[in-house]
Amino acid sequence: MIAQFKDHINKTKYTDTDNKTAAGQDEYVAKCKELIESMKKLYNKKLNHLTISPLDDYSDEKIRDVYMTPKIMAMRKDKKAFLKTEKQVNTYKEVFLTDNSVNPRIFIQGEAGSGKTTFLAKLALDWCEGVHGSIASDNSAPIFADLDALQCYEFVFHITLRNSVNQFDVYTMIEKQIMDSIYSPTDREKAYELVSEIMKHQRCLVLLDGLDEWTGPGDQHNLPTLVVDHIKCVMLISTRPWKLADGKVKHSDIDALFQLEGINEPLELSKTILSRLVDKEELEITYSAFTLYVEKQKLRELLSSPMMLSAIVCSYADGIELKGSKCDIYILLVESLFKKANSNKSTFTHPPFPLFTRTEHIQPNVENLNRLAEMAFHLLFVNERENAIVFSIKELKKFKIDEIKDFALKSGILSAQRTASALRSSSSFMFIHLSMQEFLAAYHIARNANLIDGIISIYLNRHPKAYLDISQVFIFLCGLDVSCAERLSSMTDERDASNTTTSTSRYSSHAMFNRTILEGCREANANGYSDIALKLSHFYFDNNNIIDLHKIWENNAANAIVLHVHIDDMKPLENQRISPGNDECASQITFDLHSCLELTHLELSGRCILGKVILICMAVGTVYSVREITDARCLILPVWAHWNFRSALF
């Protein structure tokens, strides 16, 4: 299919234009080739380097020298939602084509720091390299080595969406971010006309990075759009999962969806980064010690995130050891950033939270931290959404950050960029990463618990699906202050339980909220809070979460409204079996439903579920119906519950 696609491109390249004379056609072809070369120069300058340490902005390397192939899983379209499959995507062809048909709108979702931005940057650079750098795409070829698939697109436009807030037309974004960077003001009008012609007649790939950091003008624009004439353009959009789960992006808007789960060989990347940080003769010894450290502290899961990996590796190289807490890592990031701006050292006599005990560079700058955290919170929870990520000097003055602007910029916790306009030029600001802004917002909430029943409650009422939007803030809060996290989980669970959107969106939202609560519980445990009691009423169990999520179930059985247990026949639970009833057997996971008076929906699916299912009328205590699975277990349900058993054992 790729070969046929390329043949079609080669036949129509630069020739599919209307009413052009031969001379005009020659000029058009020349201008196209000139633009392609200019775009490649721009991308090689703008995208070619990657910061290998979140602790040091000046420690960067060429992407190709440190890039590790991503782990991307295909998602399949279901009636209710997109469901992750076990199929790993290893070629660009698999991203662009489904059943030999081109996907016009492709989404790649992944959590903060999973490598979405780097993947799109590497794709653009692979396009720049051209077919001469291509490796034949067969089963033995490296992952994403089929560069010939990229040559099906004559033009690849790379757009950073947070720099195009309040713009919704992709053509305008290309004008502002690409054409204005290539052409002088006197040449731009002709350049705009050229790119308009190109998007009408040439096969183009538009890379839109960071949908979750973008808002369009008004409520009617939930996605950047192409005009009708640009039908030959394909859009590849990266986003965090919550953006697709909130229901504003319609099911029909998504032609293909992929889940980016980090990198394939995290230890190999760890060694590559270590090779940049330690002497060559010490590398093997340091790397062996690092792998033992990762196993001892149970950090392997965090290493799948490139951002977390670089923080863990670089801190280890500096002699700092971590214990698997995301909060610990972000406190380390803050500590290291502050050190760049102010090298004074001092420890806390009374640290605001236990995690701050070992820090040395935060205490001398704690007032700066508190101001930045207050601004981070208000930008996310009070400001209009279009000003939440990228903001102006007005916000800096409002929170007196203008007084410490040099510190914030020198440390790197804030970054700035020039914004040109017809009247004047000015600066816009943003945090080093959205996840850093979310961590600081959580820190501010933990210091001001009254905000949960105040500003946050108002925010959640104003934006009914925003409880998904703040998932990262919630997870950080679980590691900082358990009581605040428990209160917020109760408030967000109420929103999740009252979700009145379509069944497709509702299912996605419940599943997303399950993952958020589960991640919050894990973060609390990593920080020594083993008795956290988070609220959850909709439970969706599968092979991957059954053990950890069951611990949350034990505290929430009386709150449970929905219980779905789906055990994949192809992935047995290492001899663990599910028992919907009382059970003394330690090898089995048991759901005792005696106290589940709120339960309205129950669904059990899979071959690992054992038990005798007995429906008992709770009001009179008599058996309503019996279905025999084995003679070992019982399931007790209120008769008003909707139940659906799809287990193959029946």
XYZ file of C-alpha atoms in Angstrom, residues 27 31 130 137 151 226 336 341 348 375 385 402 417-418 441 492 526 538 544 563 574 579 617 628:
24
model
C 7.751 28.708 -10.736
C 8.947 27.671 -4.820
C 14.434 11.759 3.415
C 10.619 -1.939 6.737
C 8.098 10.492 1.908
C -8.675 22.299 8.227
C 17.832 21.539 41.170
C 19.434 30.675 40.355
C 14.005 23.272 56.940
C 0.195 31.590 40.451
C -8.551 28.235 30.105
C 7.486 40.276 38.220
C 9.089 33.773 24.373
C 8.649 36.874 22.310
C -0.645 23.815 42.114
C -14.400 14.362 42.124
C 5.228 5.477 47.781
C -17.470 2.994 39.654
C -3.584 -5.063 34.869
C -18.696 -3.234 39.322
C -0.532 -15.773 37.546
C -14.244 -15.109 43.413
C -33.821 -10.836 47.773
C -24.190 -22.854 39.075
